[in-house]
Short mmCIF file of C-alpha atoms in Angstrom, two decimals:
data_model
loop_
_atom_site.label_atom_id
_atom_site.label_comp_id
_atom_site.label_asym_id
_atom_site.label_seq_id
_atom_site.Cartn_x
_atom_site.Cartn_y
_atom_site.Cartn_z
CA MET A 5 16.67 24.77 11.14
CA VAL A 6 19.17 22.02 11.95
CA LEU A 7 17.94 18.64 10.87
CA SER A 8 18.17 15.96 13.55
CA ILE A 9 17.97 12.66 11.71
CA LYS A 10 21.23 11.39 13.18
CA THR A 11 20.16 12.49 16.65
CA ARG A 12 16.87 10.64 16.35
CA ARG A 13 18.61 7.56 14.98
CA ASP A 14 20.97 7.47 17.94
CA ALA A 15 18.14 8.09 20.42
CA VAL A 16 16.06 5.18 19.18
CA GLY A 17 19.09 2.87 19.40
CA LEU A 18 18.82 1.77 15.80
CA THR A 19 20.98 -1.30 15.20
CA ALA A 20 21.87 -3.20 12.07
CA GLY A 21 18.82 -4.94 10.63
CA GLU A 22 18.92 -8.73 10.54
CA LEU A 23 16.93 -11.46 8.81
CA LEU A 24 14.28 -13.46 10.64
CA ILE A 25 14.45 -17.12 9.59
CA ASP A 26 12.70 -19.91 11.48
CA GLY A 27 12.46 -17.90 14.69
CA ALA A 28 16.11 -16.76 14.71
CA TRP A 29 17.51 -13.33 13.87
CA CYS A 30 20.68 -13.55 11.82
CA ALA A 31 22.97 -11.79 9.36
CA ALA A 32 22.93 -12.66 5.67
CA ALA A 33 24.81 -15.87 4.90
CA ASP A 34 27.33 -14.01 2.75
CA GLY A 35 27.56 -11.04 5.12
CA ARG A 36 26.26 -8.55 2.55
CA THR A 37 24.60 -5.38 3.85
CA TRP A 38 22.86 -2.30 2.50
CA THR A 39 23.29 1.21 3.93
CA HIS A 40 20.09 3.23 3.95
CA THR A 41 20.41 6.93 3.17
CA HIS A 42 17.78 9.23 4.60
CA PRO A 43 15.91 11.07 1.84
CA ALA A 44 15.56 14.34 3.78
CA THR A 45 19.24 14.88 4.53
CA GLY A 46 21.40 12.39 2.68
CA GLU A 47 22.64 11.04 6.03
CA GLN A 48 23.34 7.34 6.42
CA VAL A 49 20.63 6.08 8.76
CA GLY A 50 21.71 2.47 9.25
CA ASP A 51 22.52 -0.88 7.73
CA PHE A 52 20.52 -4.01 7.17
CA ALA A 53 21.22 -7.47 5.81
CA VAL A 54 20.79 -8.24 2.12
CA ALA A 55 19.27 -11.71 1.88
CA SER A 56 20.94 -13.89 -0.73
CA PRO A 57 19.04 -16.56 -2.68
CA ALA A 58 20.32 -19.04 -0.10
CA ASP A 59 18.84 -16.96 2.73
CA VAL A 60 15.54 -16.67 0.89
CA ASP A 61 15.51 -20.42 0.35
CA ALA A 62 16.08 -21.02 4.07
CA ALA A 63 13.25 -18.61 4.95
CA VAL A 64 10.78 -20.18 2.51
CA ARG A 65 11.64 -23.68 3.67
CA ALA A 66 11.13 -22.61 7.27
CA ALA A 67 7.70 -21.25 6.34
CA ARG A 68 6.95 -24.48 4.46
CA ARG A 69 7.81 -26.61 7.51
CA ALA A 70 5.76 -24.36 9.75
CA PHE A 71 2.80 -24.77 7.40
CA ASP A 72 3.13 -28.51 6.81
CA GLU A 73 4.18 -29.56 10.31
CA GLY A 74 3.57 -26.65 12.68
CA PRO A 75 0.61 -25.76 14.87
CA TRP A 76 -0.49 -22.52 13.23
CA PRO A 77 -2.49 -23.69 10.17
CA GLY A 78 -4.59 -26.04 12.29
CA ALA A 79 -4.77 -23.84 15.37
CA ARG A 80 -8.10 -23.28 17.06
CA ALA A 81 -9.78 -20.01 16.16
CA LYS A 82 -9.27 -18.72 19.68
CA THR A 83 -5.49 -19.18 19.39
CA ARG A 84 -5.18 -17.13 16.23
CA ILE A 85 -7.56 -14.48 17.51
CA THR A 86 -5.63 -14.12 20.75
CA VAL A 87 -2.28 -13.68 18.97
CA LEU A 88 -3.56 -11.17 16.42
CA ARG A 89 -5.32 -9.09 19.05
CA ARG A 90 -2.19 -9.12 21.14
CA VAL A 91 -0.29 -7.83 18.11
CA ALA A 92 -2.73 -4.93 17.85
CA GLU A 93 -2.26 -4.13 21.55
CA LEU A 94 1.53 -4.15 21.21
CA ILE A 95 1.40 -1.90 18.15
CA ARG A 96 -0.64 0.65 20.08
CA THR A 97 1.75 0.42 23.03
CA HIS A 98 4.73 1.12 20.76
CA THR A 99 3.11 3.89 18.72
CA ASP A 100 5.80 6.51 19.27
CA GLU A 101 8.62 4.10 18.51
CA LEU A 102 6.98 2.85 15.31
CA ARG A 103 6.25 6.39 14.10
CA THR A 104 9.88 7.30 14.71
CA LEU A 105 11.18 4.28 12.81
CA GLN A 106 8.87 5.01 9.89
CA ALA A 107 10.15 8.59 9.72
CA LEU A 108 13.73 7.29 9.81
CA ASP A 109 12.84 4.92 6.99
CA ASN A 110 11.13 7.15 4.44
CA GLY A 111 10.99 10.67 5.86
CA VAL A 112 7.22 10.82 6.30
CA PRO A 113 6.65 13.64 8.82
CA LEU A 114 5.26 12.84 12.23
CA THR A 115 2.52 15.39 11.60
CA PHE A 116 1.17 13.05 8.91
CA GLY A 117 1.06 10.22 11.43
CA ASP A 118 -2.11 11.73 12.84
CA GLU A 119 -3.90 11.11 9.55
CA TYR A 120 -5.78 7.87 10.13
CA ALA A 121 -4.75 5.95 6.99
CA MET A 122 -1.06 6.48 7.81
CA SER A 123 -1.37 6.30 11.58
CA ILE A 124 -0.12 3.53 13.82
CA GLU A 125 -3.69 3.23 15.09
CA CYS A 126 -4.77 2.19 11.60
CA VAL A 127 -2.05 -0.48 11.52
CA ALA A 128 -3.36 -1.88 14.81
CA ASP A 129 -6.92 -1.75 13.52
CA VAL A 130 -5.96 -3.90 10.53
CA PHE A 131 -4.83 -6.68 12.86
CA ASP A 132 -7.93 -6.26 15.02
CA HIS A 133 -10.18 -6.38 11.99
CA HIS A 134 -8.71 -9.58 10.60
CA ALA A 135 -8.68 -11.19 14.04
CA GLY A 136 -12.44 -10.78 13.89
CA TRP A 137 -12.65 -12.87 10.72
CA VAL A 138 -10.85 -15.93 12.09
CA ASP A 139 -13.98 -17.57 13.50
CA LYS A 140 -16.14 -16.47 10.57
CA LEU A 141 -14.30 -18.18 7.71
CA ALA A 142 -17.26 -20.34 6.98
CA GLY A 143 -17.97 -22.65 4.07
CA GLU A 144 -21.39 -23.67 2.77
CA THR A 145 -23.72 -26.63 2.89
CA LEU A 146 -25.57 -27.32 -0.34
CA PRO A 147 -28.31 -29.75 -1.39
CA GLY A 148 -27.31 -32.70 -3.56
CA TYR A 149 -27.92 -32.14 -7.26
CA GLN A 150 -27.91 -35.70 -8.56
CA GLY A 151 -29.62 -38.84 -7.31
CA GLY A 152 -28.68 -40.53 -4.04
CA ASP A 153 -28.66 -39.18 -0.54
CA HIS A 154 -25.61 -37.05 0.05
CA LEU A 155 -24.46 -33.83 1.63
CA VAL A 156 -22.36 -31.28 -0.23
CA MET A 157 -20.24 -28.92 1.84
CA THR A 158 -17.34 -26.55 1.28
CA LEU A 159 -14.42 -25.74 3.54
CA ARG A 160 -12.03 -22.79 3.50
CA GLU A 161 -8.44 -23.79 4.15
CA PRO A 162 -5.26 -21.66 4.21
CA VAL A 163 -3.60 -21.31 0.81
CA GLY A 164 -0.14 -22.16 2.18
CA VAL A 165 3.14 -20.24 2.16
CA VAL A 166 2.73 -16.56 1.27
CA ALA A 167 5.39 -14.23 -0.14
CA ALA A 168 4.45 -10.70 0.94
CA VAL A 169 6.35 -7.92 -0.83
CA VAL A 170 5.66 -4.37 0.37
CA PRO A 171 6.84 -0.93 -0.78
CA TRP A 172 8.49 1.88 1.15
CA ASN A 173 5.74 4.51 1.25
CA GLY A 174 3.57 2.83 3.90
CA PRO A 175 5.85 0.15 5.34
CA LEU A 176 3.74 -0.61 8.40
CA LEU A 177 0.24 -0.31 7.02
CA LEU A 178 1.00 -2.20 3.82
CA ALA A 179 2.78 -4.96 5.71
CA ALA A 180 -0.21 -5.24 8.03
CA GLN A 181 -2.66 -5.44 5.13
CA LYS A 182 -0.85 -8.54 3.89
CA VAL A 183 0.45 -10.23 7.02
CA ALA A 184 -2.72 -9.87 9.11
CA PRO A 185 -5.17 -11.63 6.74
CA ALA A 186 -2.57 -14.26 5.81
CA LEU A 187 -2.01 -15.17 9.46
CA ALA A 188 -5.71 -14.98 10.25
CA ALA A 189 -6.38 -17.52 7.50
CA GLY A 190 -3.71 -19.88 8.89
CA CYS A 191 -0.98 -19.25 6.32
CA THR A 192 2.72 -18.85 6.95
CA VAL A 193 4.52 -15.83 5.56
CA VAL A 194 7.85 -14.67 4.16
CA LEU A 195 7.81 -10.87 4.29
CA LYS A 196 10.11 -8.72 2.16
CA PRO A 197 9.98 -5.03 3.03
CA SER A 198 11.42 -2.44 0.68
CA GLU A 199 15.13 -1.78 0.94
CA PHE A 200 14.18 1.90 1.35
CA ALA A 201 11.97 1.30 4.41
CA THR A 202 13.08 -1.65 6.47
CA PHE A 203 13.50 -0.79 10.13
CA ALA A 204 9.82 -0.20 10.98
CA ALA A 205 8.88 -3.52 9.36
CA LEU A 206 11.57 -5.34 11.36
CA ARG A 207 10.21 -3.89 14.59
CA LEU A 208 6.71 -5.00 13.59
CA ALA A 209 8.05 -8.53 13.11
CA LYS A 210 9.50 -8.50 16.62
CA LEU A 211 6.14 -7.44 18.02
CA LEU A 212 4.53 -10.38 16.23
CA GLU A 213 7.06 -12.67 17.89
CA GLU A 214 6.33 -11.10 21.27
CA ALA A 215 2.62 -11.68 20.73
CA GLY A 216 3.20 -15.43 20.61
CA LEU A 217 3.48 -16.29 16.93
CA PRO A 218 5.24 -19.68 16.63
CA PRO A 219 8.73 -19.81 15.03
CA GLY A 220 8.74 -20.07 11.25
CA VAL A 221 5.21 -18.74 10.80
CA LEU A 222 6.60 -15.29 9.93
CA ASN A 223 9.99 -14.94 8.30
CA VAL A 224 11.54 -11.68 7.10
CA VAL A 225 14.08 -11.30 4.31
CA THR A 226 15.45 -7.84 3.57
CA GLY A 227 17.17 -6.53 0.49
CA PRO A 228 16.52 -5.12 -2.98
CA GLY A 229 14.55 -6.69 -5.79
CA ASP A 230 17.73 -8.27 -7.10
CA PRO A 231 18.67 -10.66 -5.60
CA THR A 232 16.22 -10.87 -2.69
CA GLY A 233 12.87 -10.15 -4.26
CA GLN A 234 13.53 -12.16 -7.39
CA ALA A 235 14.59 -15.21 -5.36
CA LEU A 236 11.42 -14.94 -3.29
CA ILE A 237 8.81 -14.58 -6.04
CA THR A 238 10.34 -17.39 -8.11
CA HIS A 239 10.75 -19.87 -5.27
CA PRO A 240 8.89 -23.12 -6.09
CA LEU A 241 7.61 -23.61 -2.52
CA ILE A 242 5.67 -20.34 -2.48
CA ASP A 243 1.91 -20.82 -2.88
CA LYS A 244 0.81 -17.19 -3.11
CA ILE A 245 2.44 -13.84 -3.85
CA THR A 246 0.95 -10.60 -2.59
CA PHE A 247 2.63 -7.47 -3.89
CA THR A 248 2.10 -3.72 -3.67
CA GLY A 249 4.23 -1.50 -5.87
CA SER A 250 4.78 -0.31 -9.39
CA ARG A 251 2.99 -1.68 -12.42
CA ALA A 252 6.29 -2.61 -14.07
CA VAL A 253 7.38 -4.77 -11.15
CA GLY A 254 3.85 -6.14 -10.80
CA LYS A 255 4.05 -7.51 -14.32
CA ARG A 256 7.28 -9.32 -13.41
CA VAL A 257 5.59 -10.75 -10.32
CA LEU A 258 2.68 -11.96 -12.43
CA ALA A 259 5.03 -13.61 -14.90
CA ALA A 260 6.91 -15.35 -12.09
CA ALA A 261 3.66 -16.53 -10.55
CA ALA A 262 2.48 -17.94 -13.86
CA GLU A 263 5.47 -20.27 -14.01
CA GLY A 264 4.33 -22.08 -10.88
CA MET A 265 0.60 -21.26 -11.06
CA LYS A 266 0.91 -19.35 -7.80
CA ARG A 267 -2.05 -17.39 -6.46
CA VAL A 268 -1.51 -13.63 -6.80
CA SER A 269 -2.78 -10.40 -5.30
CA LEU A 270 -1.44 -7.20 -6.87
CA GLU A 271 -1.98 -3.54 -6.00
CA LEU A 272 -0.20 -1.55 -8.70
CA GLY A 273 -1.05 2.09 -8.21
CA GLY A 274 -3.23 4.48 -10.11
CA LYS A 275 -3.83 7.80 -11.81
CA SER A 276 -6.85 8.63 -9.69
CA PRO A 277 -9.14 11.48 -10.73
CA SER A 278 -10.86 14.11 -8.65
CA ILE A 279 -13.97 15.09 -10.63
CA VAL A 280 -15.23 18.55 -9.70
CA PHE A 281 -18.65 19.78 -10.82
CA PRO A 282 -19.74 23.43 -10.69
CA ASP A 283 -22.16 22.81 -7.79
CA ALA A 284 -19.38 21.39 -5.62
CA GLU A 285 -17.70 23.03 -2.65
CA VAL A 286 -14.75 24.06 -4.80
CA TYR A 287 -12.54 25.08 -1.90
CA ALA A 288 -12.89 21.65 -0.27
CA ALA A 289 -12.38 19.89 -3.60
CA ALA A 290 -9.22 21.81 -4.43
CA THR A 291 -7.66 21.58 -0.97
CA LEU A 292 -8.40 17.89 -0.53
CA THR A 293 -7.16 17.05 -4.03
CA MET A 294 -4.01 19.12 -3.77
CA GLY A 295 -3.41 17.76 -0.29
CA THR A 296 -3.15 14.19 -1.59
CA VAL A 297 -0.28 15.16 -3.91
CA THR A 298 1.59 17.62 -1.70
CA LEU A 299 1.14 16.97 2.02
CA GLY A 300 2.32 13.90 3.91
CA LEU A 301 3.96 11.61 1.39
CA SER A 302 4.25 14.33 -1.30
CA GLY A 303 2.16 12.41 -3.78
CA GLN A 304 4.06 9.15 -3.23
CA ALA A 305 0.88 7.21 -2.56
CA CYS A 306 -1.06 4.90 -4.82
CA VAL A 307 -4.35 6.72 -4.10
CA ALA A 308 -3.01 10.23 -4.62
CA HIS A 309 -5.57 12.10 -6.75
CA SER A 310 -2.98 13.43 -9.16
CA ARG A 311 -5.45 14.06 -12.02
CA ALA A 312 -8.11 16.72 -11.42
CA LEU A 313 -10.98 16.85 -13.90
CA VAL A 314 -12.61 20.23 -13.31
CA HIS A 315 -15.71 21.75 -14.90
CA ARG A 316 -14.89 24.85 -16.94
CA ASP A 317 -17.27 27.01 -14.88
CA VAL A 318 -15.10 26.58 -11.75
CA TYR A 319 -11.77 25.84 -13.45
CA ASP A 320 -9.97 29.09 -12.63
CA GLU A 321 -11.26 29.09 -9.07
CA PHE A 322 -9.99 25.54 -8.56
CA LEU A 323 -6.56 26.42 -9.95
CA ALA A 324 -6.20 29.44 -7.70
CA ILE A 325 -7.06 27.46 -4.58
CA ALA A 326 -4.77 24.56 -5.56
CA GLU A 327 -1.90 26.97 -6.11
CA GLY A 328 -2.57 28.57 -2.76
CA MET A 329 -2.39 25.15 -1.08
CA THR A 330 1.29 24.88 -1.99
CA GLY A 331 1.97 27.52 0.66
CA LEU A 332 1.07 24.97 3.33
CA VAL A 333 3.87 22.65 2.24
CA THR A 334 6.84 22.80 4.57
CA TYR A 335 9.89 20.59 4.05
CA GLY A 336 12.65 19.65 6.46
CA ASP A 337 13.17 17.46 9.49
CA PRO A 338 10.28 14.93 9.63
CA PHE A 339 10.38 15.16 13.44
CA ASP A 340 9.74 18.92 13.36
CA PRO A 341 6.04 19.64 14.07
CA GLN A 342 6.17 22.46 11.49
CA VAL A 343 7.07 20.06 8.66
CA THR A 344 4.10 18.88 6.62
CA ALA A 345 5.54 16.95 3.66
CA ALA A 346 8.08 14.24 2.94
CA PRO A 347 11.02 14.20 0.54
CA LEU A 348 11.02 11.96 -2.49
CA ILE A 349 12.38 8.61 -1.45
CA ASN A 350 15.68 8.55 -3.37
CA ASP A 351 17.75 10.19 -6.10
CA ARG A 352 16.20 8.00 -8.76
CA GLN A 353 12.68 9.10 -7.87
CA LEU A 354 13.81 12.72 -7.71
CA SER A 355 15.19 12.52 -11.24
CA ARG A 356 12.05 10.75 -12.42
CA VAL A 357 9.72 13.44 -11.06
CA LEU A 358 11.84 16.26 -12.47
CA GLY A 359 11.73 14.48 -15.83
CA TYR A 360 7.92 14.38 -15.75
CA ILE A 361 7.80 18.10 -14.97
CA GLU A 362 9.98 18.83 -18.00
CA ARG A 363 7.88 16.55 -20.17
CA GLY A 364 4.63 18.18 -19.05
CA GLN A 365 5.90 21.55 -20.23
CA ALA A 366 7.27 20.08 -23.45
CA GLU A 367 3.86 18.57 -24.24
CA GLY A 368 2.13 21.93 -23.88
CA ALA A 369 0.72 21.96 -20.34
CA ARG A 370 0.78 25.32 -18.55
CA LEU A 371 2.98 25.35 -15.44
CA VAL A 372 1.02 27.33 -12.86
CA CYS A 373 3.55 26.96 -10.07
CA GLY A 374 6.41 24.90 -8.69
CA GLY A 375 8.90 22.52 -10.19
CA GLY A 376 12.05 23.97 -8.64
CA ARG A 377 14.31 22.62 -5.92
CA PRO A 378 14.64 24.20 -2.46
CA ASP A 379 18.09 25.62 -1.80
CA GLY A 380 20.16 26.11 1.33
CA GLU A 381 20.02 23.41 3.97
CA LEU A 382 17.21 21.60 2.16
CA SER A 383 19.29 21.14 -0.98
CA ALA A 384 20.75 17.93 0.46
CA GLY A 385 17.29 16.34 0.55
CA ASN A 386 15.17 14.99 -2.29
CA PHE A 387 12.71 17.87 -2.31
CA VAL A 388 10.73 19.36 -5.21
CA ASP A 389 8.50 22.41 -4.97
CA PRO A 390 4.86 21.29 -5.50
CA VAL A 391 3.61 21.58 -9.06
CA VAL A 392 0.24 22.50 -10.55
CA PHE A 393 -0.19 22.00 -14.30
CA ALA A 394 -3.19 23.58 -16.05
CA ASP A 395 -4.73 23.06 -19.48
CA VAL A 396 -3.54 19.46 -19.55
CA ALA A 397 -4.76 17.17 -22.30
CA ASN A 398 -6.04 13.93 -20.80
CA SER A 399 -3.83 12.06 -23.27
CA ALA A 400 -0.69 13.82 -22.02
CA THR A 401 1.98 11.81 -20.26
CA ILE A 402 1.49 13.64 -16.95
CA ALA A 403 -2.23 12.79 -17.06
CA GLN A 404 -1.72 9.13 -17.89
CA GLU A 405 1.34 7.92 -15.99
CA GLU A 406 1.75 7.59 -12.24
CA ILE A 407 4.34 10.22 -11.32
CA PHE A 408 4.56 9.48 -7.59
CA GLY A 409 5.49 13.02 -6.67
CA PRO A 410 3.94 16.42 -5.82
CA VAL A 411 2.52 17.04 -9.30
CA LEU A 412 -1.15 17.77 -10.06
CA ALA A 413 -2.45 17.71 -13.64
CA VAL A 414 -5.69 19.70 -14.07
CA VAL A 415 -7.89 18.81 -17.04
CA PRO A 416 -11.02 20.83 -17.99
CA PHE A 417 -14.36 19.29 -18.93
CA THR A 418 -17.75 20.62 -20.10
CA ASP A 419 -20.44 18.13 -19.06
CA GLU A 420 -21.06 14.91 -17.16
CA GLN A 421 -20.57 12.60 -20.12
CA GLU A 422 -17.22 14.15 -20.93
CA ALA A 423 -16.18 13.83 -17.28
CA ILE A 424 -17.00 10.10 -17.35
CA ARG A 425 -15.11 9.61 -20.60
CA LEU A 426 -12.03 11.42 -19.28
CA ALA A 427 -12.12 9.63 -15.93
CA ASN A 428 -12.20 6.22 -17.61
CA ASP A 429 -9.65 7.11 -20.28
CA THR A 430 -6.76 5.50 -18.40
CA THR A 431 -5.19 2.09 -18.03
CA TYR A 432 -5.51 2.47 -14.25
CA GLY A 433 -8.62 2.25 -12.08
CA LEU A 434 -7.71 2.41 -8.41
CA ALA A 435 -9.65 5.31 -6.91
CA ALA A 436 -11.70 8.40 -7.71
CA THR A 437 -13.52 11.17 -5.92
CA VAL A 438 -16.61 12.99 -7.19
CA TYR A 439 -17.35 16.48 -5.88
CA THR A 440 -20.97 17.54 -6.34
CA ALA A 441 -24.02 18.65 -4.34
CA ASP A 442 -26.34 16.59 -6.54
CA VAL A 443 -27.02 13.20 -4.94
CA LYS A 444 -28.38 11.69 -8.14
CA ARG A 445 -25.33 12.80 -10.08
CA ALA A 446 -23.07 11.40 -7.36
CA ILE A 447 -24.70 7.98 -7.68
CA ARG A 448 -24.57 8.08 -11.48
CA MET A 449 -20.88 8.95 -11.40
CA ALA A 450 -20.08 6.32 -8.77
CA ARG A 451 -21.61 3.70 -11.03
CA ALA A 452 -20.04 5.01 -14.24
CA VAL A 453 -16.44 5.55 -13.12
CA ARG A 454 -14.34 2.40 -13.36
CA ALA A 455 -12.39 2.49 -10.12
CA GLY A 456 -12.05 0.17 -7.15
CA THR A 457 -13.10 2.87 -4.68
CA VAL A 458 -15.14 6.00 -5.40
CA GLY A 459 -15.46 8.72 -2.78
CA ILE A 460 -18.19 11.34 -2.79
CA ASN A 461 -17.03 14.79 -1.66
CA GLY A 462 -14.03 13.20 0.05
CA TYR A 463 -11.94 10.06 0.11
CA GLN A 464 -10.55 7.85 2.86
CA LEU A 465 -9.18 4.39 3.47
CA GLU A 466 -10.68 2.08 6.09
CA PRO A 467 -9.43 -1.37 7.16
CA HIS A 468 -12.78 -3.16 6.94
CA VAL A 469 -13.65 -2.40 3.31
CA ALA A 470 -12.27 -3.88 0.11
CA PHE A 471 -9.46 -1.89 -1.48
CA GLY A 472 -8.00 -2.52 -4.93
CA GLY A 473 -8.37 -1.50 -8.51
CA PHE A 474 -9.74 -2.07 -11.97
CA GLY A 475 -7.60 -2.51 -15.08
CA GLN A 476 -3.85 -2.30 -14.59
CA SER A 477 -4.24 -1.08 -11.02
CA GLY A 478 -3.99 -4.71 -9.99
CA LEU A 479 -5.68 -7.97 -9.11
CA GLY A 480 -7.70 -8.76 -6.01
CA ARG A 481 -8.58 -6.66 -2.97
CA GLU A 482 -7.21 -5.92 0.49
CA GLY A 483 -9.45 -5.30 3.48
CA GLY A 484 -12.69 -6.94 4.55
CA ARG A 485 -13.94 -10.44 3.78
CA THR A 486 -12.50 -10.32 0.25
CA ALA A 487 -8.97 -9.92 1.59
CA ILE A 488 -8.93 -12.84 3.98
CA GLU A 489 -10.72 -15.14 1.54
CA ALA A 490 -7.88 -14.46 -0.92
CA TYR A 491 -5.58 -16.35 1.47
CA THR A 492 -7.75 -19.45 1.40
CA GLU A 493 -8.57 -22.29 -0.95
CA VAL A 494 -12.12 -23.65 -1.23
CA LYS A 495 -12.44 -27.41 -0.81
CA THR A 496 -15.64 -29.25 -1.73
CA VAL A 497 -16.57 -32.33 0.33
CA LEU A 498 -19.22 -34.88 -0.77
CA ILE A 499 -20.64 -37.01 2.04
CA PRO A 500 -23.10 -39.88 1.39
CA THR A 501 -25.90 -39.94 3.94
CA GLY A 502 -27.92 -42.93 2.68
CA ASP A 503 -27.23 -46.64 2.25
CA GLU A 504 -26.18 -46.23 -1.37
CA MET A 505 -22.93 -44.60 -2.37
CA MET A 506 -23.06 -41.85 -4.94
#
C-alpha cells in the first residue's frame, strides 16, 4: 500500500499556519516556524508559526482589551447563543475538511472519526450544548440573615481572560471543550494547540471568526511548550488556565497559576481500570477494553482502559479474547478505510512506549503478545504491535503509570473487595468500567471506585455530562453545568429594601 499523506496535504491546500492576534492572522514576530512531521510516514506535512513571548504578550493583551472594552462579555444572551450555534453549524458543514486536517495532524484514521467521542459531530455538539447554557447562568436570591430589610442576591460573571492549552490527541474536541464554555460564559480566550496537532485547531478558529465572533475574543498562539506555552501560562494578565495533558506538565501549570492566583482547570490523564467479574459478558468486556488501547488512537487517550482487573475464574478467557483483538489492528495510511489504528505521535513517544514494554518484562509480567515494530513500508512510521501483558502486579510500573500507547496490563483478582482495593490503588482516578450482570454489585462498585466517571458494561463520553478525575487526574470538570460555571466568578450583591441601611 502506498501511503498518500503528501497527496492529501496537497489536495486540502494546506498552507503555513499563522497566529491569530486581535482579529488578524500573522507570522511570528521573529519569523520562527516549526515543521510538522507526520507520525505515520515521517513526511513533512507543513509549517506553522512559533509564537515568541512577544507574540503571546500581544495575544493576551488583545484578549484583555476585548474583555475589558469589547462587546462580548456584556453581550445579550441571544448574541452569544447565535454565534455559538452558528459555529456548530459551520463545523458540521466542514466535517470532511476537519476530519482530513485532524488526520494530517496526528494520524488518527478516518475510520475512527465515526466513533462519536472523536467525531466532528461531537465537536459541534459541544458548542451546541454550551450555547444552551448561556441564558441559564443564573444566580440566587436569598433571605437576609441579619436584622434590617435587605435582599441578598448572587450573580455569575465571566472570569476574564482564559489561557486554553490543548494536547494533540483530540485537537478539535479538546479545544471545543475549553473554548465553547469559556465563550458561552462571556470570557475571552488565548488558545494554544499542541505543536503536534495544529492545523485542525487553526481551521476551527477560522470557523469561529466566520460565525461572527468579535476580533480579540479568540486569539491563537502556536508553538511548543517552550517558549510559547510557558509565556502563556505565566502571563500576568491571564485570569484562568485550562489545560489537558500530562501530569508532569499539569504540575508546572499549577505552579505557574499559584504565582498569580489564577483559576485552574486540569485534566491530567489516568490509569483507568476495566473491572471484569465472572458473571460478565467476557467477550464484550475484553473487546471493549482492548479496543480502547489498540484501535483509533492506539491507547493515546486519557480514558484508555489500560489496566484490566479480571476475576481469576474468567482470566484465561479474557486474555485469549484480548489477544485475538490485536488481529483487528491495521496500521498505515489514515485515509485508507482498511486502517483502524493510529501511529504514536512522535519519536519520543515511540521510545517511551518501547521502554515501558521492556520494563514490564523486566519486572516479571508475562508478555502474551506484541511489542515489536512493523517492518517494510510501515517502518517509517511510529508503529508498535499491540501488547497484552498478563500476571501483572498492580504495583508494577506498567500498571501504575500512564503509558499512552497500545499496551494493556491485565491484573487478576479473587473477590469484590480485592477488586475495589486494586482499582483504587493508583494516584489517578479519571475513569473506570465495571463489567457484571449483577445490578447491586454494579451500584456498589460505582460508589466504591474513586474515579470521575464509572461506566457499567461499557464506557462513553458525552458533551452534556461532567468529565474529570479524582486524585492526580486533575482539578475541575468539563461538560455540563460544572464546566461553564468554572469560567465564572460568583458575585454577592446586598440590596437594602427598607428605610434603614444595613
